[in-house]
mmCIF file of C-alpha atoms (C1' of nucleotides) in Angstrom:
data_model
loop_
_atom_site.group_PDB
_atom_site.id
_atom_site.type_symbol
_atom_site.label_atom_id
_atom_site.label_comp_id
_atom_site.label_asym_id
_atom_site.label_seq_id
_atom_site.Cartn_x
_atom_site.Cartn_y
_atom_site.Cartn_z
ATOM 1 C CA MET A 1 -3.702 -28.155 28.229
ATOM 2 C CA SER A 2 -0.282 -28.437 26.724
ATOM 3 C CA TRP A 3 0.994 -28.394 23.225
ATOM 4 C CA THR A 4 1.108 -32.015 22.330
ATOM 5 C CA ASP A 5 2.255 -33.101 18.933
ATOM 6 C CA GLU A 6 -1.285 -33.601 17.795
ATOM 7 C CA ARG A 7 -2.382 -30.202 18.908
ATOM 8 C CA VAL A 8 0.580 -28.526 17.305
ATOM 9 C CA GLU A 9 -0.149 -30.439 14.167
ATOM 10 C CA LEU A 10 -3.737 -29.339 14.070
ATOM 11 C CA LEU A 11 -2.670 -25.824 14.835
ATOM 12 C CA THR A 12 -0.188 -25.838 12.001
ATOM 13 C CA LYS A 13 -2.670 -27.309 9.620
ATOM 14 C CA MET A 14 -5.473 -24.910 10.413
ATOM 15 C CA TRP A 15 -3.165 -21.943 10.421
ATOM 16 C CA SER A 16 -1.829 -22.764 7.007
ATOM 17 C CA GLU A 17 -5.389 -23.200 5.853
ATOM 18 C CA GLY A 18 -5.977 -19.640 6.771
ATOM 19 C CA GLN A 19 -8.116 -20.258 9.809
ATOM 20 C CA SER A 20 -8.111 -17.474 12.321
ATOM 21 C CA ALA A 21 -6.419 -17.851 15.641
ATOM 22 C CA SER A 22 -9.697 -17.759 17.480
ATOM 23 C CA GLN A 23 -11.151 -20.457 15.302
ATOM 24 C CA ILE A 24 -8.155 -22.616 15.913
ATOM 25 C CA ALA A 25 -8.380 -21.970 19.607
ATOM 26 C CA LYS A 26 -12.014 -22.946 19.594
ATOM 27 C CA GLU A 27 -11.273 -26.100 17.714
ATOM 28 C CA LEU A 28 -8.440 -27.070 19.988
ATOM 29 C CA GLY A 29 -10.218 -26.168 23.141
ATOM 30 C CA GLY A 30 -8.553 -25.301 26.367
ATOM 31 C CA VAL A 31 -6.624 -22.485 24.853
ATOM 32 C CA THR A 32 -7.293 -18.911 23.944
ATOM 33 C CA ARG A 33 -6.576 -17.301 20.656
ATOM 34 C CA ASN A 34 -3.701 -15.560 22.341
ATOM 35 C CA ALA A 35 -2.177 -18.882 23.159
ATOM 36 C CA VAL A 36 -2.579 -19.938 19.570
ATOM 37 C CA ILE A 37 -1.002 -16.793 18.249
ATOM 38 C CA GLY A 38 1.807 -17.060 20.710
ATOM 39 C CA LYS A 39 2.440 -20.637 19.679
ATOM 40 C CA VAL A 40 2.271 -19.751 16.038
ATOM 41 C CA HIS A 41 4.974 -17.208 16.513
ATOM 42 C CA ARG A 42 7.115 -19.501 18.548
ATOM 43 C CA LEU A 43 6.812 -22.076 15.844
ATOM 44 C CA GLY A 44 7.985 -19.457 13.443
ATOM 45 C CA LEU A 45 5.089 -19.857 11.053
ATOM 46 C CA SER A 46 3.681 -16.436 11.506
ATOM 47 C CA ASN A 47 3.972 -16.034 7.798
ATOM 48 C CA ARG A 48 1.114 -17.947 6.291
ATOM 49 C CA ALA A 49 2.067 -19.876 3.196
ATOM 50 C CA GLY A 50 4.921 -17.578 2.441
ATOM 51 C CA ALA A 51 3.155 -16.232 -0.593
ATOM 52 C CA THR A 52 3.169 -12.758 0.807
ATOM 53 C CA PRO A 53 6.527 -11.124 0.381
ATOM 54 C CA ALA A 54 5.822 -9.161 3.485
ATOM 55 C CA PRO A 55 6.502 -5.598 2.420
ATOM 56 C CA ALA A 56 8.178 -4.015 5.347
ATOM 57 C CA LYS A 57 7.264 -4.697 8.840
ATOM 58 C CA THR A 58 9.419 -6.377 11.369
ATOM 59 C CA GLU A 59 13.056 -5.889 11.838
ATOM 60 C CA PRO A 60 15.244 -4.948 9.000
ATOM 61 C CA LYS A 61 17.669 -5.957 11.692
ATOM 62 C CA PRO A 62 20.913 -4.228 11.088
ATOM 63 C CA ALA A 63 22.073 -6.002 14.179
ATOM 64 C CA ALA A 64 21.606 -2.908 16.182
ATOM 65 C CA PRO A 65 22.078 -3.557 19.861
ATOM 66 C CA ALA A 66 20.135 -0.440 20.604
ATOM 67 C CA ALA A 67 17.129 -1.089 22.718
ATOM 68 C CA LYS A 68 13.809 0.157 21.575
ATOM 69 C CA PRO A 69 11.456 0.870 24.424
ATOM 70 C CA LYS A 70 8.702 2.756 22.771
ATOM 71 C CA PRO A 71 9.859 6.100 21.546
ATOM 72 C CA VAL A 72 6.849 6.769 19.391
ATOM 73 C CA PRO A 73 7.625 7.469 15.787
ATOM 74 C CA GLU A 74 7.198 10.769 14.085
ATOM 75 C CA ALA A 75 3.877 12.214 13.242
ATOM 76 C CA GLU A 76 3.078 11.656 9.639
ATOM 77 C CA ALA A 77 2.673 14.742 7.578
ATOM 78 C CA LYS A 78 -0.061 14.005 5.158
ATOM 79 C CA PRO A 79 -0.198 15.969 1.970
ATOM 80 C CA LYS A 80 -3.698 17.275 2.058
ATOM 81 C CA PRO A 81 -4.626 18.834 -1.216
ATOM 82 C CA ALA A 82 -7.463 20.703 0.345
ATOM 83 C CA VAL A 83 -10.104 19.454 -2.027
ATOM 84 C CA GLU A 84 -10.667 15.923 -2.966
ATOM 85 C CA ALA A 85 -13.806 14.645 -4.500
ATOM 86 C CA PRO A 86 -13.620 14.135 -8.183
ATOM 87 C CA ALA A 87 -15.651 10.974 -8.007
ATOM 88 C CA PRO A 88 -18.890 11.960 -9.612
ATOM 89 C CA GLU A 89 -20.334 8.530 -9.392
ATOM 90 C CA THR A 90 -19.183 5.332 -7.923
ATOM 91 C CA ARG A 91 -20.081 2.023 -9.314
ATOM 92 C CA PRO A 92 -22.793 0.253 -7.394
ATOM 93 C CA VAL A 93 -20.680 -2.855 -7.478
ATOM 94 C CA VAL A 94 -23.250 -5.021 -5.860
ATOM 95 C CA SER A 95 -25.889 -5.416 -8.487
ATOM 96 C CA HIS A 96 -28.486 -7.792 -7.358
ATOM 97 C CA ILE A 97 -27.922 -11.363 -7.973
ATOM 98 C CA ARG A 98 -29.854 -12.553 -10.964
ATOM 99 C CA LYS A 99 -30.728 -9.240 -12.552
ATOM 100 C CA ALA A 100 -28.523 -9.530 -15.554
ATOM 101 C CA ILE A 101 -28.032 -6.161 -17.122
ATOM 102 C CA ILE A 102 -28.334 -6.349 -20.855
ATOM 103 C CA PRO A 103 -26.724 -3.329 -22.413
ATOM 104 C CA ALA A 104 -29.224 -3.319 -25.240
ATOM 105 C CA GLY A 105 -26.367 -2.654 -27.553
ATOM 106 C CA GLN A 106 -24.782 -5.226 -29.711
ATOM 107 C CA PRO A 107 -24.246 -8.826 -28.856
ATOM 108 C CA LEU A 108 -22.312 -8.382 -25.716
ATOM 109 C CA PRO A 109 -21.224 -11.750 -24.495
ATOM 110 C CA PRO A 110 -21.212 -11.647 -20.763
ATOM 111 C CA GLN A 111 -17.938 -12.122 -19.090
ATOM 112 C CA PRO A 112 -17.224 -15.768 -19.572
ATOM 113 C CA SER A 113 -15.703 -16.335 -16.225
ATOM 114 C CA ALA A 114 -16.926 -13.602 -13.953
ATOM 115 C CA ASN A 115 -20.196 -15.346 -13.462
ATOM 116 C CA GLU A 116 -21.447 -17.908 -11.045
ATOM 117 C CA ILE A 117 -21.987 -16.406 -7.689
ATOM 118 C CA SER A 118 -21.121 -19.590 -6.024
ATOM 119 C CA PRO A 119 -24.347 -21.562 -5.722
ATOM 120 C CA GLU A 120 -23.383 -22.322 -2.228
ATOM 121 C CA ALA A 121 -23.262 -18.678 -1.312
ATOM 122 C CA LEU A 122 -26.588 -18.056 -2.986
ATOM 123 C CA ALA A 123 -28.230 -20.815 -1.047
ATOM 124 C CA LYS A 124 -26.810 -19.382 2.083
ATOM 125 C CA VAL A 125 -28.241 -15.999 1.231
ATOM 126 C CA SER A 126 -31.771 -17.148 0.600
ATOM 127 C CA GLU A 127 -31.579 -19.028 3.789
ATOM 128 C CA ILE A 128 -30.210 -16.116 5.725
ATOM 129 C CA GLU A 129 -32.819 -13.779 4.385
ATOM 130 C CA LYS A 130 -35.457 -15.701 6.213
ATOM 131 C CA LYS A 131 -33.766 -14.896 9.435
ATOM 132 C CA ALA A 132 -33.011 -11.360 8.475
ATOM 133 C CA LYS A 133 -33.962 -8.681 10.893
ATOM 134 C CA LYS A 134 -35.656 -6.792 8.117
ATOM 135 C CA ILE A 135 -34.709 -3.434 9.367
ATOM 136 C CA SER A 136 -35.373 -0.090 7.820
ATOM 137 C CA LEU A 137 -32.949 2.427 6.491
ATOM 138 C CA MET A 138 -32.916 4.395 9.694
ATOM 139 C CA GLU A 139 -32.187 1.355 11.704
ATOM 140 C CA LEU A 140 -28.976 0.641 9.931
ATOM 141 C CA THR A 141 -25.942 0.899 12.091
ATOM 142 C CA GLU A 142 -22.340 0.148 11.483
ATOM 143 C CA ARG A 143 -22.895 -3.319 12.755
ATOM 144 C CA THR A 144 -25.931 -4.231 10.737
ATOM 145 C CA CYS A 145 -25.854 -5.850 7.371
ATOM 146 C CA LYS A 146 -26.777 -3.293 4.775
ATOM 147 C CA TRP A 147 -27.897 -5.736 2.153
ATOM 148 C CA PRO A 148 -31.064 -4.455 0.545
ATOM 149 C CA VAL A 149 -33.917 -6.798 -0.171
ATOM 150 C CA GLY A 150 -36.911 -6.087 -2.283
ATOM 151 C CA ASP A 151 -37.919 -3.069 -4.266
ATOM 152 C CA PRO A 152 -37.129 0.268 -2.670
ATOM 153 C CA ALA A 153 -40.228 1.679 -4.285
ATOM 154 C CA THR A 154 -42.342 -0.777 -2.421
ATOM 155 C CA ASP A 155 -43.343 -1.400 1.119
ATOM 156 C CA ASN A 156 -41.715 -4.699 0.725
ATOM 157 C CA PHE A 157 -38.248 -3.339 1.112
ATOM 158 C CA TRP A 158 -35.871 -3.893 3.940
ATOM 159 C CA PHE A 159 -32.294 -4.381 4.865
ATOM 160 C CA CYS A 160 -30.887 -7.619 6.074
ATOM 161 C CA GLY A 161 -29.857 -6.163 9.399
ATOM 162 C CA LEU A 162 -27.979 -9.179 10.599
ATOM 163 C CA PRO A 163 -24.724 -8.557 12.416
ATOM 164 C CA VAL A 164 -21.914 -7.735 10.053
ATOM 165 C CA GLN A 165 -18.746 -9.644 10.007
ATOM 166 C CA ALA A 166 -15.872 -7.288 10.559
ATOM 167 C CA GLY A 167 -15.219 -4.088 8.745
ATOM 168 C CA LYS A 168 -17.558 -5.221 6.019
ATOM 169 C CA PRO A 169 -20.909 -3.671 5.319
ATOM 170 C CA TYR A 170 -22.675 -6.993 5.116
ATOM 171 C CA CYS A 171 -23.209 -10.087 7.153
ATOM 172 C CA GLU A 172 -21.117 -13.028 6.279
ATOM 173 C CA ALA A 173 -23.625 -14.557 3.916
ATOM 174 C CA HIS A 174 -24.058 -11.379 1.939
ATOM 175 C CA VAL A 175 -20.399 -10.649 1.907
ATOM 176 C CA GLY A 176 -20.080 -13.982 0.208
ATOM 177 C CA VAL A 177 -22.263 -13.000 -2.701
ATOM 178 C CA ALA A 178 -21.313 -9.363 -2.830
ATOM 179 C CA PHE A 179 -17.667 -9.986 -3.230
ATOM 180 C CA GLN A 180 -16.290 -12.648 -5.455
ATOM 181 C CA PRO A 181 -12.652 -11.912 -4.859
ATOM 182 C CA MET A 182 -11.137 -15.128 -5.994
ATOM 183 C CA SER A 183 -10.625 -18.666 -5.020
ATOM 184 C CA SER A 184 -13.834 -19.343 -3.191
ATOM 185 C CA ARG A 185 -12.377 -21.566 -0.659
ATOM 186 C CA ARG A 186 -14.208 -21.471 2.533
ATOM 187 C CA ASP A 187 -14.683 -24.577 4.462
ATOM 188 C CA ARG A 188 -16.887 -24.482 7.411
ATOM 189 C CA LYS A 189 -16.745 -27.651 9.315
ATOM 190 C CA ARG A 190 -17.679 -28.129 12.834
ATOM 191 C "C1'" DC B 1 -18.526 -3.337 19.657
ATOM 192 C "C1'" DC B 2 -17.233 -7.017 17.022
ATOM 193 C "C1'" DC B 3 -13.172 -9.091 15.162
ATOM 194 C "C1'" DT B 4 -8.071 -9.860 13.417
ATOM 195 C "C1'" DG B 5 -2.890 -10.801 14.278
ATOM 196 C "C1'" DA B 6 1.513 -8.869 16.789
ATOM 197 C "C1'" DT B 7 4.182 -7.964 20.686
ATOM 198 C "C1'" DT B 8 5.628 -7.785 25.374
ATOM 199 C "C1'" DC B 9 6.986 -9.750 29.519
ATOM 200 C "C1'" DG B 10 6.101 -12.103 34.048
ATOM 201 C "C1'" DC B 11 5.715 -16.633 34.916
ATOM 202 C "C1'" DG C 1 7.987 -22.297 26.412
ATOM 203 C "C1'" DC C 2 3.768 -20.335 27.686
ATOM 204 C "C1'" DG C 3 -0.070 -17.080 27.288
ATOM 205 C "C1'" DA C 4 -2.605 -12.849 29.430
ATOM 206 C "C1'" DA C 5 -2.367 -8.267 28.689
ATOM 207 C "C1'" DT C 6 -1.740 -5.086 25.624
ATOM 208 C "C1'" DC C 7 -1.201 -2.983 21.207
ATOM 209 C "C1'" DA C 8 -2.598 -1.862 16.472
ATOM 210 C "C1'" DG C 9 -5.658 -2.274 13.024
ATOM 211 C "C1'" DG C 10 -10.368 -3.459 10.127
#
DNA sequence: CCCTGATTCGC
DNA sequence: GCGAATCAGG
């Protein structure tokens, strides 16, 4: 397969949409993600959207003719203050879906905006929970979704156990409801 | 181990 | 120009 105009166009489009190289490669067919990445770079659109100022990474380029084989930088001396663990309690963060926590105090209007878990994501979750592996605590690994389901004080308690996405603790569906970063823009079309 | 993009370098 | 192999990270 070669990079026809159409293919380059699709590549450009998907890349700017934030699709991963592997997804693009799959969509295009006949190419690997490496090919896609390589093309992306050659096209000079490695920087997605240009919103990211790109802190400091590639070439400050002082026009130094000096070659750089692979000298290996210096070892980083990390200031290790010996003790570090002030955190007495971390916020659970997750908080199960519907369980609204009423502070019992005064009229505390819930955050106006920080609501709505994305009905789409919720639907996905209830659907995914049917297929969940329903594993126990001991069965959790670094690759299993750690989303708890049910009441821990009951027999009817298990963890999702589906394969996690990447470095996240949950499968994709649960990541979707656990984190509500911003702009929920995820289009899955196939 | 799964995935991500980045880079290199023979073709 | 191309992309597999490799690298570096999550």
